[in-house]
Amino acid sequence: MKKLKLSVCLFLAVALGVQAQEKVSFRYNPPIGEKMTYNTAMNMDIEGEQSMIMDMNMVMTQTAKDKGADQIFNIVSQIESIKMDMNMQMMMMSYDSENPDESNPVAQQMGEQFGPLLKKDIHVKINDRAEVIDITDAESFSGLGDIKSMFSAASFPEQPITEGESWTMAVPNEQLGIDLNYKLTYVGKEDGLIRVNLESVPAEEATAMSITANGFNLYDPKTFVIVKSEITSKIDAQGTSVTNKVVMEKQ
């Protein structure tokens, strides 16, 4: 009987060990034709000579129209609504695309900036490693900042990986004029979703600015579509500190 119990324990130990080492292949595979809605909340706090606090909430949709033989998906996205509140040098400014205040000149000016971007198709090409290949007419959306970053939550590793393994990626930031480097780690499952932690990698060369970031992404384990992303970043440069927190959730 003792030998039987020992054999069962050994079998379970081996089985659990194999399960723990199971490799996962990260491959972006959104459902064709299904419209997905995302709510993105951003809080930016700038401290320095010109301090500012900004809260923005944006609703966007994404629909994968088709998938090419080269494993590149053609995504059509639209900005459904934008709401923004800013406190700059004790001056309050607000804008709500769904409830425009035409009597407020500041809100009217913001409406002229953001209004043409609403409900306009954004054509994005993304490969199965979640890398943005191209955005058609991206310059038209420059008023929103780095439009590419809205679709670049994280690129995936080339090979299948196990829990605890990490990979790196470099993301060009046009506004800062540098590449931002990140380390991503596959943590495991969280409430049935794939969790990947993200943290910035310090630049090897000396620069005039300090950039740090950390957070996580949660993915659908079948399609590897983002379900939730929460990233906090901080930039310190020339006496100014910019803290930015972005939370994106699939509705």
mmCIF file of C-alpha atoms in Angstrom:
data_model
loop_
_atom_site.group_PDB
_atom_site.id
_atom_site.type_symbol
_atom_site.label_atom_id
_atom_site.label_comp_id
_atom_site.label_asym_id
_atom_site.label_seq_id
_atom_site.Cartn_x
_atom_site.Cartn_y
_atom_site.Cartn_z
ATOM 1 C CA MET A 1 0.000 0.000 0.000
ATOM 2 C CA LYS A 2 2.857 2.387 0.834
ATOM 3 C CA LYS A 3 4.467 1.680 -2.545
ATOM 4 C CA LEU A 4 1.165 2.400 -4.273
ATOM 5 C CA LYS A 5 0.800 5.733 -2.451
ATOM 6 C CA LEU A 6 4.379 6.622 -3.296
ATOM 7 C CA SER A 7 3.823 5.818 -6.961
ATOM 8 C CA VAL A 8 0.672 7.964 -7.043
ATOM 9 C CA CYS A 9 2.520 10.860 -5.403
ATOM 10 C CA LEU A 10 5.377 10.587 -7.870
ATOM 11 C CA PHE A 11 2.952 10.485 -10.787
ATOM 12 C CA LEU A 12 1.143 13.598 -9.539
ATOM 13 C CA ALA A 13 4.424 15.406 -8.971
ATOM 14 C CA VAL A 14 5.592 14.644 -12.497
ATOM 15 C CA ALA A 15 2.223 15.592 -13.978
ATOM 16 C CA LEU A 16 2.167 18.882 -12.113
ATOM 17 C CA GLY A 17 5.737 19.576 -13.149
ATOM 18 C CA VAL A 18 4.928 18.993 -16.811
ATOM 19 C CA GLN A 19 1.850 21.195 -16.520
ATOM 20 C CA ALA A 20 3.872 23.973 -14.899
ATOM 21 C CA GLN A 21 6.341 23.881 -17.775
ATOM 22 C CA GLU A 22 3.679 23.931 -20.497
ATOM 23 C CA LYS A 23 4.648 26.414 -23.180
ATOM 24 C CA VAL A 24 2.237 29.027 -24.468
ATOM 25 C CA SER A 25 2.365 30.455 -27.971
ATOM 26 C CA PHE A 26 1.381 34.130 -27.935
ATOM 27 C CA ARG A 27 -0.385 34.851 -31.209
ATOM 28 C CA TYR A 28 -2.811 37.685 -31.893
ATOM 29 C CA ASN A 29 -5.930 36.246 -33.560
ATOM 30 C CA PRO A 30 -8.947 38.592 -33.217
ATOM 31 C CA PRO A 31 -12.366 37.302 -34.311
ATOM 32 C CA ILE A 32 -13.049 38.443 -37.879
ATOM 33 C CA GLY A 33 -16.031 40.770 -38.216
ATOM 34 C CA GLU A 34 -16.660 41.208 -34.481
ATOM 35 C CA LYS A 35 -16.715 44.796 -33.248
ATOM 36 C CA MET A 36 -14.882 45.188 -29.947
ATOM 37 C CA THR A 37 -15.370 48.256 -27.760
ATOM 38 C CA TYR A 38 -12.667 49.634 -25.485
ATOM 39 C CA ASN A 39 -12.844 52.282 -22.804
ATOM 40 C CA THR A 40 -9.556 54.088 -22.157
ATOM 41 C CA ALA A 41 -9.063 56.310 -19.122
ATOM 42 C CA MET A 42 -5.910 58.435 -18.914
ATOM 43 C CA ASN A 43 -4.702 60.588 -16.051
ATOM 44 C CA MET A 44 -1.733 62.898 -16.663
ATOM 45 C CA ASP A 45 -0.099 64.939 -13.920
ATOM 46 C CA ILE A 46 2.586 67.444 -14.944
ATOM 47 C CA GLU A 47 4.641 69.082 -12.178
ATOM 48 C CA GLY A 48 6.988 71.944 -13.008
ATOM 49 C CA GLU A 49 6.916 75.561 -14.070
ATOM 50 C CA GLN A 50 3.730 74.884 -16.022
ATOM 51 C CA SER A 51 1.805 72.360 -13.931
ATOM 52 C CA MET A 52 -1.266 70.623 -15.306
ATOM 53 C CA ILE A 53 -3.645 67.811 -14.416
ATOM 54 C CA MET A 54 -5.605 66.167 -17.216
ATOM 55 C CA ASP A 55 -8.199 63.412 -17.136
ATOM 56 C CA MET A 56 -9.354 61.954 -20.436
ATOM 57 C CA ASN A 57 -11.814 59.199 -21.199
ATOM 58 C CA MET A 58 -12.068 57.802 -24.716
ATOM 59 C CA VAL A 59 -14.283 55.093 -26.184
ATOM 60 C CA MET A 60 -12.964 53.305 -29.274
ATOM 61 C CA THR A 61 -14.069 50.352 -31.367
ATOM 62 C CA GLN A 62 -11.930 47.843 -33.245
ATOM 63 C CA THR A 63 -13.054 45.403 -35.936
ATOM 64 C CA ALA A 64 -10.809 42.894 -37.698
ATOM 65 C CA LYS A 65 -12.036 42.935 -41.297
ATOM 66 C CA ASP A 66 -9.834 40.168 -42.662
ATOM 67 C CA LYS A 67 -6.564 38.283 -42.300
ATOM 68 C CA GLY A 68 -4.023 38.060 -45.095
ATOM 69 C CA ALA A 69 -1.861 35.091 -46.016
ATOM 70 C CA ASP A 70 1.066 36.966 -44.450
ATOM 71 C CA GLN A 71 -0.683 36.749 -41.045
ATOM 72 C CA ILE A 72 -1.461 40.471 -41.077
ATOM 73 C CA PHE A 73 -4.888 41.604 -39.904
ATOM 74 C CA ASN A 74 -6.657 44.605 -41.378
ATOM 75 C CA ILE A 75 -8.237 46.414 -38.433
ATOM 76 C CA VAL A 76 -10.737 49.255 -38.713
ATOM 77 C CA SER A 77 -11.071 51.377 -35.592
ATOM 78 C CA GLN A 78 -13.198 54.376 -34.700
ATOM 79 C CA ILE A 79 -13.176 56.892 -31.854
ATOM 80 C CA GLU A 80 -16.729 56.974 -30.557
ATOM 81 C CA SER A 81 -16.402 59.649 -27.898
ATOM 82 C CA ILE A 82 -13.894 61.795 -26.013
ATOM 83 C CA LYS A 83 -14.293 63.448 -22.643
ATOM 84 C CA MET A 84 -11.550 65.624 -21.184
ATOM 85 C CA ASP A 85 -11.042 67.736 -18.066
ATOM 86 C CA MET A 86 -7.925 69.881 -17.598
ATOM 87 C CA ASN A 87 -6.719 71.995 -14.708
ATOM 88 C CA MET A 88 -3.873 74.204 -15.891
ATOM 89 C CA GLN A 89 -2.510 76.983 -13.690
ATOM 90 C CA MET A 90 -5.809 77.049 -11.780
ATOM 91 C CA MET A 91 -7.757 77.391 -15.034
ATOM 92 C CA MET A 92 -10.355 74.674 -15.650
ATOM 93 C CA MET A 93 -11.168 73.424 -19.142
ATOM 94 C CA SER A 94 -13.619 70.696 -20.091
ATOM 95 C CA TYR A 95 -14.774 69.005 -23.275
ATOM 96 C CA ASP A 96 -17.392 66.317 -23.853
ATOM 97 C CA SER A 97 -17.979 65.217 -27.438
ATOM 98 C CA GLU A 98 -21.383 63.779 -26.540
ATOM 99 C CA ASN A 99 -22.525 66.954 -24.754
ATOM 100 C CA PRO A 100 -20.778 69.875 -26.499
ATOM 101 C CA ASP A 101 -20.893 73.266 -24.788
ATOM 102 C CA GLU A 102 -21.035 75.730 -27.665
ATOM 103 C CA SER A 103 -21.184 78.690 -25.273
ATOM 104 C CA ASN A 104 -17.708 77.901 -23.929
ATOM 105 C CA PRO A 105 -14.979 79.144 -26.315
ATOM 106 C CA VAL A 106 -12.386 76.721 -24.926
ATOM 107 C CA ALA A 107 -14.721 73.735 -25.304
ATOM 108 C CA GLN A 108 -15.593 74.967 -28.787
ATOM 109 C CA GLN A 109 -11.926 75.133 -29.720
ATOM 110 C CA MET A 110 -11.341 71.598 -28.420
ATOM 111 C CA GLY A 111 -14.395 70.453 -30.337
ATOM 112 C CA GLU A 112 -12.883 71.839 -33.540
ATOM 113 C CA GLN A 113 -9.726 69.843 -32.824
ATOM 114 C CA PHE A 114 -11.292 66.519 -31.851
ATOM 115 C CA GLY A 115 -14.616 66.655 -33.687
ATOM 116 C CA PRO A 116 -13.220 65.700 -37.132
ATOM 117 C CA LEU A 117 -11.580 62.604 -35.592
ATOM 118 C CA LEU A 118 -14.806 61.141 -34.235
ATOM 119 C CA LYS A 119 -16.442 58.269 -36.134
ATOM 120 C CA LYS A 120 -13.631 58.395 -38.687
ATOM 121 C CA ASP A 121 -12.193 55.065 -39.833
ATOM 122 C CA ILE A 122 -8.635 54.375 -38.684
ATOM 123 C CA HIS A 123 -7.115 51.626 -40.825
ATOM 124 C CA VAL A 124 -4.456 49.656 -38.963
ATOM 125 C CA LYS A 125 -2.402 46.650 -40.035
ATOM 126 C CA ILE A 126 -1.342 44.369 -37.165
ATOM 127 C CA ASN A 127 0.510 41.058 -37.503
ATOM 128 C CA ASP A 128 -0.007 37.943 -35.392
ATOM 129 C CA ARG A 129 2.723 39.050 -32.983
ATOM 130 C CA ALA A 130 0.602 42.126 -32.194
ATOM 131 C CA GLU A 131 3.049 44.442 -33.953
ATOM 132 C CA VAL A 132 1.609 47.509 -35.685
ATOM 133 C CA ILE A 133 2.803 47.376 -39.291
ATOM 134 C CA ASP A 134 1.068 50.460 -40.621
ATOM 135 C CA ILE A 135 -1.588 53.067 -39.831
ATOM 136 C CA THR A 136 -3.149 54.768 -42.837
ATOM 137 C CA ASP A 137 -3.187 58.563 -42.652
ATOM 138 C CA ALA A 138 -1.784 58.498 -39.099
ATOM 139 C CA GLU A 139 -0.836 62.181 -39.250
ATOM 140 C CA SER A 140 -4.539 63.104 -39.306
ATOM 141 C CA PHE A 141 -4.786 61.865 -35.717
ATOM 142 C CA SER A 142 -1.670 63.626 -34.401
ATOM 143 C CA GLY A 143 -3.862 65.777 -32.172
ATOM 144 C CA LEU A 144 -4.368 62.737 -29.962
ATOM 145 C CA GLY A 145 -0.629 62.234 -29.465
ATOM 146 C CA ASP A 146 1.143 59.076 -30.534
ATOM 147 C CA ILE A 147 -1.718 57.255 -32.281
ATOM 148 C CA LYS A 148 0.423 54.155 -32.802
ATOM 149 C CA SER A 149 0.759 53.622 -29.054
ATOM 150 C CA MET A 150 -3.024 53.175 -28.821
ATOM 151 C CA PHE A 151 -2.684 49.936 -30.762
ATOM 152 C CA SER A 152 0.717 48.789 -29.427
ATOM 153 C CA ALA A 153 0.009 47.334 -25.997
ATOM 154 C CA ALA A 154 2.904 44.864 -26.396
ATOM 155 C CA SER A 155 4.519 42.738 -29.068
ATOM 156 C CA PHE A 156 4.662 38.982 -28.540
ATOM 157 C CA PRO A 157 7.708 36.670 -28.381
ATOM 158 C CA GLU A 158 8.613 34.678 -31.481
ATOM 159 C CA GLN A 159 8.761 31.319 -29.681
ATOM 160 C CA PRO A 160 6.367 29.695 -27.167
ATOM 161 C CA ILE A 161 7.314 30.435 -23.563
ATOM 162 C CA THR A 162 6.564 29.132 -20.064
ATOM 163 C CA GLU A 163 5.454 30.940 -16.928
ATOM 164 C CA GLY A 164 8.159 33.201 -15.554
ATOM 165 C CA GLU A 165 9.926 33.695 -18.870
ATOM 166 C CA SER A 166 10.511 37.206 -20.200
ATOM 167 C CA TRP A 167 11.192 38.968 -23.486
ATOM 168 C CA THR A 168 11.991 42.543 -24.480
ATOM 169 C CA MET A 169 10.626 45.012 -26.987
ATOM 170 C CA ALA A 170 11.572 48.476 -28.217
ATOM 171 C CA VAL A 171 8.870 51.028 -29.003
ATOM 172 C CA PRO A 172 9.807 54.173 -30.987
ATOM 173 C CA ASN A 173 8.346 57.287 -29.379
ATOM 174 C CA GLU A 174 8.042 60.031 -31.976
ATOM 175 C CA GLN A 175 7.205 62.742 -29.431
ATOM 176 C CA LEU A 176 10.344 62.082 -27.349
ATOM 177 C CA GLY A 177 12.479 61.134 -30.339
ATOM 178 C CA ILE A 178 13.838 57.976 -28.691
ATOM 179 C CA ASP A 179 13.132 54.249 -28.440
ATOM 180 C CA LEU A 180 11.534 53.094 -25.197
ATOM 181 C CA ASN A 181 12.663 49.630 -24.069
ATOM 182 C CA TYR A 182 10.501 47.292 -22.041
ATOM 183 C CA LYS A 183 10.785 43.902 -20.362
ATOM 184 C CA LEU A 184 7.665 41.736 -20.437
ATOM 185 C CA THR A 185 7.110 38.658 -18.275
ATOM 186 C CA TYR A 186 4.487 35.951 -18.713
ATOM 187 C CA VAL A 187 3.157 35.579 -15.153
ATOM 188 C CA GLY A 188 0.468 32.953 -15.712
ATOM 189 C CA LYS A 189 -3.329 32.870 -15.494
ATOM 190 C CA GLU A 190 -5.450 35.419 -13.615
ATOM 191 C CA ASP A 191 -9.196 34.812 -13.517
ATOM 192 C CA GLY A 192 -8.855 32.689 -16.643
ATOM 193 C CA LEU A 193 -6.889 35.362 -18.522
ATOM 194 C CA ILE A 194 -3.220 35.453 -19.550
ATOM 195 C CA ARG A 195 -1.295 38.011 -17.475
ATOM 196 C CA VAL A 196 1.850 39.728 -18.723
ATOM 197 C CA ASN A 197 3.725 42.181 -16.507
ATOM 198 C CA LEU A 198 5.559 45.100 -18.088
ATOM 199 C CA GLU A 199 8.423 47.229 -16.813
ATOM 200 C CA SER A 200 10.745 49.727 -18.435
ATOM 201 C CA VAL A 201 14.394 48.933 -19.098
ATOM 202 C CA PRO A 202 16.781 51.832 -18.351
ATOM 203 C CA ALA A 203 18.648 53.187 -21.370
ATOM 204 C CA GLU A 204 22.314 52.160 -21.472
ATOM 205 C CA GLU A 205 23.457 55.543 -22.723
ATOM 206 C CA ALA A 206 23.282 58.626 -20.504
ATOM 207 C CA THR A 207 20.318 60.851 -21.355
ATOM 208 C CA ALA A 208 18.896 64.101 -20.051
ATOM 209 C CA MET A 209 15.642 62.441 -19.070
ATOM 210 C CA SER A 210 14.607 59.594 -16.773
ATOM 211 C CA ILE A 211 11.791 57.330 -17.971
ATOM 212 C CA THR A 212 10.182 54.579 -15.900
ATOM 213 C CA ALA A 213 7.075 52.488 -16.529
ATOM 214 C CA ASN A 214 5.346 49.466 -15.056
ATOM 215 C CA GLY A 215 2.024 47.716 -15.315
ATOM 216 C CA PHE A 216 0.299 44.686 -16.791
ATOM 217 C CA ASN A 217 -1.785 43.386 -19.698
ATOM 218 C CA LEU A 218 -4.507 40.749 -19.493
ATOM 219 C CA TYR A 219 -5.246 38.718 -22.643
ATOM 220 C CA ASP A 220 -7.969 36.372 -23.796
ATOM 221 C CA PRO A 221 -6.212 32.959 -23.805
ATOM 222 C CA LYS A 222 -7.736 31.958 -27.157
ATOM 223 C CA THR A 223 -7.494 35.096 -29.262
ATOM 224 C CA PHE A 224 -4.798 36.997 -27.313
ATOM 225 C CA VAL A 225 -6.913 40.103 -27.651
ATOM 226 C CA ILE A 226 -6.360 42.642 -24.876
ATOM 227 C CA VAL A 227 -9.035 42.447 -22.183
ATOM 228 C CA LYS A 228 -7.441 44.940 -19.801
ATOM 229 C CA SER A 229 -4.249 46.969 -19.705
ATOM 230 C CA GLU A 230 -2.976 49.198 -16.890
ATOM 231 C CA ILE A 231 0.302 51.077 -17.384
ATOM 232 C CA THR A 232 1.824 53.876 -15.287
ATOM 233 C CA SER A 233 4.785 55.824 -16.636
ATOM 234 C CA LYS A 234 6.864 58.726 -15.364
ATOM 235 C CA ILE A 235 9.217 61.089 -17.174
ATOM 236 C CA ASP A 236 11.591 63.433 -15.359
ATOM 237 C CA ALA A 237 13.421 65.999 -17.470
ATOM 238 C CA GLN A 238 14.715 69.553 -17.004
ATOM 239 C CA GLY A 239 12.850 70.166 -13.759
ATOM 240 C CA THR A 240 9.548 68.808 -15.034
ATOM 241 C CA SER A 241 7.918 65.551 -13.940
ATOM 242 C CA VAL A 242 5.158 63.919 -16.009
ATOM 243 C CA THR A 243 3.218 60.994 -14.534
ATOM 244 C CA ASN A 244 0.797 59.239 -16.851
ATOM 245 C CA LYS A 245 -1.561 56.387 -15.963
ATOM 246 C CA VAL A 246 -3.531 54.651 -18.707
ATOM 247 C CA VAL A 247 -6.204 52.022 -18.065
ATOM 248 C CA MET A 248 -7.814 50.333 -21.075
ATOM 249 C CA GLU A 249 -10.651 47.818 -20.690
ATOM 250 C CA LYS A 250 -12.637 45.804 -23.195
ATOM 251 C CA GLN A 251 -16.358 46.321 -22.694
#
